[in-house]
Coordinates of C-alpha atoms and ligand atoms in Angstrom, one line a residue:
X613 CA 0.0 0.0 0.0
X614 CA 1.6 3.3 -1.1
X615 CA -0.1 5.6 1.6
X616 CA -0.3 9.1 2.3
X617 CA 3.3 10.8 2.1
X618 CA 5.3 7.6 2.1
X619 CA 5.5 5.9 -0.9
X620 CA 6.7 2.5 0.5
X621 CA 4.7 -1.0 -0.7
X622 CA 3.9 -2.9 2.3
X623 CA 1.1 -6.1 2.6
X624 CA -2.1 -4.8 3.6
X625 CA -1.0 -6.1 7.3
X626 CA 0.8 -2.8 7.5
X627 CA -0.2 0.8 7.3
X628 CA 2.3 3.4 6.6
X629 CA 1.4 7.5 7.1
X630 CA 3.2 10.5 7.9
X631 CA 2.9 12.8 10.1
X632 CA 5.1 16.0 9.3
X633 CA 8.9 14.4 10.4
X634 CA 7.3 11.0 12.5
X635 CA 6.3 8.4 10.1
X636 CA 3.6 6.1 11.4
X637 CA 3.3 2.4 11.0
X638 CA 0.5 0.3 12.4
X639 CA -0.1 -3.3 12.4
X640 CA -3.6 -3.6 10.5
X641 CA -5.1 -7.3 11.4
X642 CA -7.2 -6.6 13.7
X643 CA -8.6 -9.6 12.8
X644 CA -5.7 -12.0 13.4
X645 CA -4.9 -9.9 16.5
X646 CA -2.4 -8.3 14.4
X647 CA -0.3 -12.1 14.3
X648 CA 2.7 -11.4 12.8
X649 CA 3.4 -14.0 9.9
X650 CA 6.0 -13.5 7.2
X651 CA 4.9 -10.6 4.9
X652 CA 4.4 -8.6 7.9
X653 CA 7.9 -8.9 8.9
X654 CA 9.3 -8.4 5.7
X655 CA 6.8 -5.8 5.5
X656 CA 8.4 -4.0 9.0
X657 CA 11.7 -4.9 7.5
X658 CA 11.0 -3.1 4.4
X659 CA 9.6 0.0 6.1
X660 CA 12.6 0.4 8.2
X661 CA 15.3 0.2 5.1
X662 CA 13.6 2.6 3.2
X663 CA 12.4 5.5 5.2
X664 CA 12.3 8.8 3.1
X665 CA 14.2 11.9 3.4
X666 CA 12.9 14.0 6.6
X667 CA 12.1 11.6 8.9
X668 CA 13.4 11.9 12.5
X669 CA 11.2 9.0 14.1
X670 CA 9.0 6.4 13.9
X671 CA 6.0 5.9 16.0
X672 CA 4.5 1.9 15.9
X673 CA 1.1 1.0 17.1
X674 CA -1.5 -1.5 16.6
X675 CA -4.8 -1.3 15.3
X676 CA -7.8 -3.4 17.4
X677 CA -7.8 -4.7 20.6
X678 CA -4.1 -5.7 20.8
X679 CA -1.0 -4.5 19.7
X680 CA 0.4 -8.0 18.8
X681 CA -0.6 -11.4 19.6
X682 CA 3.0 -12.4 18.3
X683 CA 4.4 -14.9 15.6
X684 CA 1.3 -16.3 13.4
X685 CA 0.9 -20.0 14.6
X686 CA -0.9 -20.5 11.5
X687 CA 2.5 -20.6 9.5
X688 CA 4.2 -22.4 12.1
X689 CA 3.3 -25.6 10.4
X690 CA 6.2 -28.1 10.0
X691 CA 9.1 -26.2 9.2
X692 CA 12.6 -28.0 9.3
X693 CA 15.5 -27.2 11.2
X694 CA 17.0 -24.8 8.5
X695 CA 14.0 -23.4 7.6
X696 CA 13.4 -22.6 11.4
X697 CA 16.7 -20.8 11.8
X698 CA 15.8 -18.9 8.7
X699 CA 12.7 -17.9 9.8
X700 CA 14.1 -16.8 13.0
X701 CA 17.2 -14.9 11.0
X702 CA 14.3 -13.1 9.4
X703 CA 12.9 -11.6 12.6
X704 CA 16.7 -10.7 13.9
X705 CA 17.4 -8.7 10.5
X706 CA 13.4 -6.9 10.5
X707 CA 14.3 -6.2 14.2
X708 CA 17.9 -4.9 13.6
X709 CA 16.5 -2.3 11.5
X710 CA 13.9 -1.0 14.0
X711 CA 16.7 -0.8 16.9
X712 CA 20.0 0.2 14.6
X713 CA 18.2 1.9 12.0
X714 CA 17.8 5.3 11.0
X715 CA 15.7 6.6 13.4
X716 CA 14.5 6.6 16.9
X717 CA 11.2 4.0 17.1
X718 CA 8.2 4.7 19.8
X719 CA 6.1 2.0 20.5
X720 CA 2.3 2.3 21.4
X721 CA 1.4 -0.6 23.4
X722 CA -2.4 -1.7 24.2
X723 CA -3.6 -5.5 24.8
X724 CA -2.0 -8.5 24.3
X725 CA 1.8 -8.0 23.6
X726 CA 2.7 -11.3 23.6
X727 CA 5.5 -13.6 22.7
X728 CA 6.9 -11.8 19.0
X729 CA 4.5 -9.4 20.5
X730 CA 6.7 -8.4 23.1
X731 CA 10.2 -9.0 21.1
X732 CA 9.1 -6.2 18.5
X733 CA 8.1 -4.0 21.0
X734 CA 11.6 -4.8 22.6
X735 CA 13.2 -3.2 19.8
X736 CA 11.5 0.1 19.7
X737 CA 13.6 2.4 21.8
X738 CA 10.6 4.2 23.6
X739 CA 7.5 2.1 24.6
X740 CA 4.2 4.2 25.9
X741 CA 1.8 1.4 27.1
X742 CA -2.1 2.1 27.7
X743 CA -3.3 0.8 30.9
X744 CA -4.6 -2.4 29.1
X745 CA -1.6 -3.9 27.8
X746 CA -0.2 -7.1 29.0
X747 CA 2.3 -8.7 28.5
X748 CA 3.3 -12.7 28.1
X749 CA 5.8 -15.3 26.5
X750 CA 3.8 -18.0 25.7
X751 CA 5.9 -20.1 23.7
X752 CA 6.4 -22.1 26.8
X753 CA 3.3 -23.5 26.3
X754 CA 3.3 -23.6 22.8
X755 CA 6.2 -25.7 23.0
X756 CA 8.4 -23.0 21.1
X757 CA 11.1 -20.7 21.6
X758 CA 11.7 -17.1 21.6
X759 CA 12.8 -16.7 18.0
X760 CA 13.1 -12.3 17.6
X761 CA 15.6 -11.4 19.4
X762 CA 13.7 -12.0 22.9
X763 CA 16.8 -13.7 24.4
X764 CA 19.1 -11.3 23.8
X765 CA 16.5 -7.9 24.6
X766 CA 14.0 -8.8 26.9
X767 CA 17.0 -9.8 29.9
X768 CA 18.7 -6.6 29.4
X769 CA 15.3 -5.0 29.5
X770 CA 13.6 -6.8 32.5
X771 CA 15.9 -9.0 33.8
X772 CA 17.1 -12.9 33.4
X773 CA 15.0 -14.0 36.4
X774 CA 11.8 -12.7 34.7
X775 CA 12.0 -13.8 31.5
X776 CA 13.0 -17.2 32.8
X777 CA 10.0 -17.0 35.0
X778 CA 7.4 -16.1 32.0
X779 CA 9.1 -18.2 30.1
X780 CA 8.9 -21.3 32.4
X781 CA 5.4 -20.5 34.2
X782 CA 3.5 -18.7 31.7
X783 CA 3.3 -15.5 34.0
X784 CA 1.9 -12.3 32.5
X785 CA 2.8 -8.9 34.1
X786 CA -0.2 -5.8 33.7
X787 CA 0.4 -2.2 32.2
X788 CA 1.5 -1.5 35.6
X789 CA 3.9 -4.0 36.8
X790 CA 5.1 -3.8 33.2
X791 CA 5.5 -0.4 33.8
X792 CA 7.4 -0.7 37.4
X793 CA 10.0 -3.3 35.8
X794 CA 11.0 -0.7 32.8
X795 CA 9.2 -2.5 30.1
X796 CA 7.8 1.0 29.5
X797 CA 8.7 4.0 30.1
X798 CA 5.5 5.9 29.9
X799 CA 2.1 4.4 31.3
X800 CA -0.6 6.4 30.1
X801 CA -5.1 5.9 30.2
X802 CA -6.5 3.7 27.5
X803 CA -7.0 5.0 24.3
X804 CA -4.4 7.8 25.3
X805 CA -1.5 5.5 24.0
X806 CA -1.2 7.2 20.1
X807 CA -1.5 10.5 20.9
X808 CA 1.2 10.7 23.6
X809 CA 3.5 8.6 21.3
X810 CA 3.0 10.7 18.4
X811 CA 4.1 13.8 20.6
X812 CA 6.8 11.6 21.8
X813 CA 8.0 11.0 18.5
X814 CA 7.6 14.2 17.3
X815 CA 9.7 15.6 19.9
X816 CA 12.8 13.3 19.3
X817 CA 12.3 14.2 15.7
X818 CA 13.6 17.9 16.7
X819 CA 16.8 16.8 17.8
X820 CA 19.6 16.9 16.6
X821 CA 20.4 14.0 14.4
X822 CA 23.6 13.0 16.1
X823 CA 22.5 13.1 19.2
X824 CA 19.7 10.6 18.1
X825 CA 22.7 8.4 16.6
X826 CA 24.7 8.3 19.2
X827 CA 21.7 7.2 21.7
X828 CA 20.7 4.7 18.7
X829 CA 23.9 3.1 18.2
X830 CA 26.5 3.9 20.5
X831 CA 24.6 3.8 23.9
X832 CA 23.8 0.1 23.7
X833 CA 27.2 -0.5 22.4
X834 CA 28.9 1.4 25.3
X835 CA 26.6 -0.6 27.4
X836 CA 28.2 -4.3 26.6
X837 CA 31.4 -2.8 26.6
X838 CA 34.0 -3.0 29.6
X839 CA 33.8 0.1 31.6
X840 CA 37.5 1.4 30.3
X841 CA 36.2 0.8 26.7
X842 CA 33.2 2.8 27.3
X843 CA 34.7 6.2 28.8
X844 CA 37.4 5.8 25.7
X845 CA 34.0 5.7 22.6
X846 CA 32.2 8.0 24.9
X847 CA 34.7 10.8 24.6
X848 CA 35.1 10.5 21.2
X849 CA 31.0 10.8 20.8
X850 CA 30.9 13.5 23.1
X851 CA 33.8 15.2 21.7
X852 CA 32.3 14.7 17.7
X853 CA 28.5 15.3 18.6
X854 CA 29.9 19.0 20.3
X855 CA 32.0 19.6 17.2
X856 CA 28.7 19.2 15.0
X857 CA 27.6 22.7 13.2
X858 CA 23.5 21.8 15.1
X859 CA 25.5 21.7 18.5
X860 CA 27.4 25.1 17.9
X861 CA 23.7 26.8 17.2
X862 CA 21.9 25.0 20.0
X863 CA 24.3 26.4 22.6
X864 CA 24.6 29.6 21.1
X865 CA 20.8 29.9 21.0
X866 CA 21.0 29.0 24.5
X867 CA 23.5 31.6 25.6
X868 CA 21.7 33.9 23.9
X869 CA 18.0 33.0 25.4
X870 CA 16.4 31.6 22.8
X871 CA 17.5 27.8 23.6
X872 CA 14.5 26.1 25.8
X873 CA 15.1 25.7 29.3
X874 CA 14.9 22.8 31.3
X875 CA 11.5 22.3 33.3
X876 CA 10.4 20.4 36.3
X877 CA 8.7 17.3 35.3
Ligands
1HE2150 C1 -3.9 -15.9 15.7 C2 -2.9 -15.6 16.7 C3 -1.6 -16.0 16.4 C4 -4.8 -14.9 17.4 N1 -1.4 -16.7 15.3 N2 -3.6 -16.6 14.6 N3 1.2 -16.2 20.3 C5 0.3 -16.7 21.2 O1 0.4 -17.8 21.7 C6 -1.0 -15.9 21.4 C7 -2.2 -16.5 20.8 N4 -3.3 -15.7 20.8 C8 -4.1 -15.5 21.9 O2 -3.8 -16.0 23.0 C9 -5.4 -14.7 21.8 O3 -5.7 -14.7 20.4 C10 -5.3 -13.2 22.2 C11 -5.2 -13.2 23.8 C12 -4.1 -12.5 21.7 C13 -6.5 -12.5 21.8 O4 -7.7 -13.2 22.2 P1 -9.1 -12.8 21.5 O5 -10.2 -13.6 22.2 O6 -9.3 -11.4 21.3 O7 -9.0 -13.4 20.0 P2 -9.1 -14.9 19.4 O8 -10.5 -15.3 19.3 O9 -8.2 -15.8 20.2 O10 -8.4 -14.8 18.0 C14 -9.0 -14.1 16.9 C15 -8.4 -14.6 15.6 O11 -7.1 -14.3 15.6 C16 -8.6 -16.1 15.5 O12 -8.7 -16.5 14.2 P3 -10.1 -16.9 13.6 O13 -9.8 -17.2 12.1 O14 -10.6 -18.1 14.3 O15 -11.0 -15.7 13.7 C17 -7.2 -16.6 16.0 O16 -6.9 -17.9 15.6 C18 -6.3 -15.6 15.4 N5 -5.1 -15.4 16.2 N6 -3.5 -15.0 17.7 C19 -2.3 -16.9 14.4 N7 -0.6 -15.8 17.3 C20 9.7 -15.3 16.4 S1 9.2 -16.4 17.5 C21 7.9 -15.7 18.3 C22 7.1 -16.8 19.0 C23 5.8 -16.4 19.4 O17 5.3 -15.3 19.2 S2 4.9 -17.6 20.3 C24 3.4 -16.7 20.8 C25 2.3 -16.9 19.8

């Protein structure tokens, strides 16, 4: 679907808009719970690698009840070994491209976000979640694995111990407990979710571009790095991201009182 202002073809799972610099994509099967089955990850994967010019974030929600009710059991069928680790390859490169793409992702989260549910929304860098989202890894019980990327995000984001445990026991947490852990950042009343993401979106579209990369991509790296190895890249981001021509007019603007301050949250 070419929609309004992008120009991308996507399966009709997917629906892409734009909203001045945030470029919306929603998961449209409602009626499969927004299941996420091949096309629509190629779909996400194709979205990602071909963003158009002016775009400073993306903002992902779901349309219907839930945001996702995770990998489309439908086309689970009997898929061999290779074919598995392909399918699960697939995921990891749609996924790469939402976390070390281009451009900051928000996540609107409502409903079930569930097993690939919960791994995409894993690799959005900001998650807003409505009061009724849940969350789950069901593959337990489904006698399956985590297969995009859950292993490696989800303990960094909630912690070993709780993955194991949904993992293990089936345990769901609520919009709030999902909340207190960190899965999101931003807990807001039902139906609230796309408006506050949108804004959110819009806001880290205004910065500057450098700063946005080196959150994006050097953060997380710095992160898995030893502590030595981390003050070294640091200084040399800080010291480039100053250097930038967007810094130099930001803290001139500043100086000068034009620059926003800082308020109270
Ligand atoms: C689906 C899927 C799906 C719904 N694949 N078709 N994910 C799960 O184990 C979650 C499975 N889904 C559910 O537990 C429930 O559907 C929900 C709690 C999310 C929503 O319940 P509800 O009552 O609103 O909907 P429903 O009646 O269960 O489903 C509506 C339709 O969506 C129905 O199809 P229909 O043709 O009978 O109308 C369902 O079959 C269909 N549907 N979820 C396919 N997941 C990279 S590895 C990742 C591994 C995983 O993600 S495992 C977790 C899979």
């Amino acid at each position: 679907m070419a929609a309004a202002g992008m120009t991308i073809d996507l399966p009709a799972s997917l629906k892409a808009e734009r909203d001045g610099a945030v470029a919306i994509l929603t998961l449209a099967r409602a009626e499969k719970r927004n299941a996420l089955d091949d096309a629509t990850i190629l779909g996400i994967e194709k979205f990602f690698s071909s963003l158009p010019e002016g775009i400073g974030a993306v903002l992902l929600a779901g349309e219907g009840e839930h945001f996702s009710a995770g990998l489309d059991l439908s086309e689970l069928k009997q898929r061999d070994v290779t074919e598995g680790i392909d399918h699960s390859r697939l995921w990891h490169r749609a996924f790469e491209r939402i976390q070390f793409g281009k451009v900051p992702v928000v996540a609107v989260l409502h409903g079930a976000v569930v097993g690939g549910g919960l791994e995409l929304a894993a690799a959005c860098h900001v998650r807003v979640a409505e009061r009724s989202a849940y969350y789950a890894l069901p593959e337990g019980s489904r006698g399956i694995y985590v297969g995009g990327g859950g292993s490696v995000r989800l303990p960094r984001l909630i912690g070993l111990a709780r993955m194991t445990d949904m993992m293990l026991t089936g345990r769901g947490y609520s919009a709030e407990e999902g909340q207190a852990m960190g899965l999101s950042t931003y807990l807001v009343e039902p139906s609230q979710g796309f408006a506050k993401g949108l804004e959110l979106a819009a806001h880290i579209a205004t910065n500057a571009p450098l700063t946005n990369f080196a959150v994006m991509q050097v953060l997380p790296r710095i992160a898995e790095i030893d502590p030595a190895s981390g003050y070294a890249v640091e200084a040399l981001m800080a010291s480039i991201a100053q250097a930038d021509d967007e810094a130099k007019v930001r803290l001139q603007a500043f100086l000068e009182k034009r620059g926003p301050k800082v308020t109270r949250p």
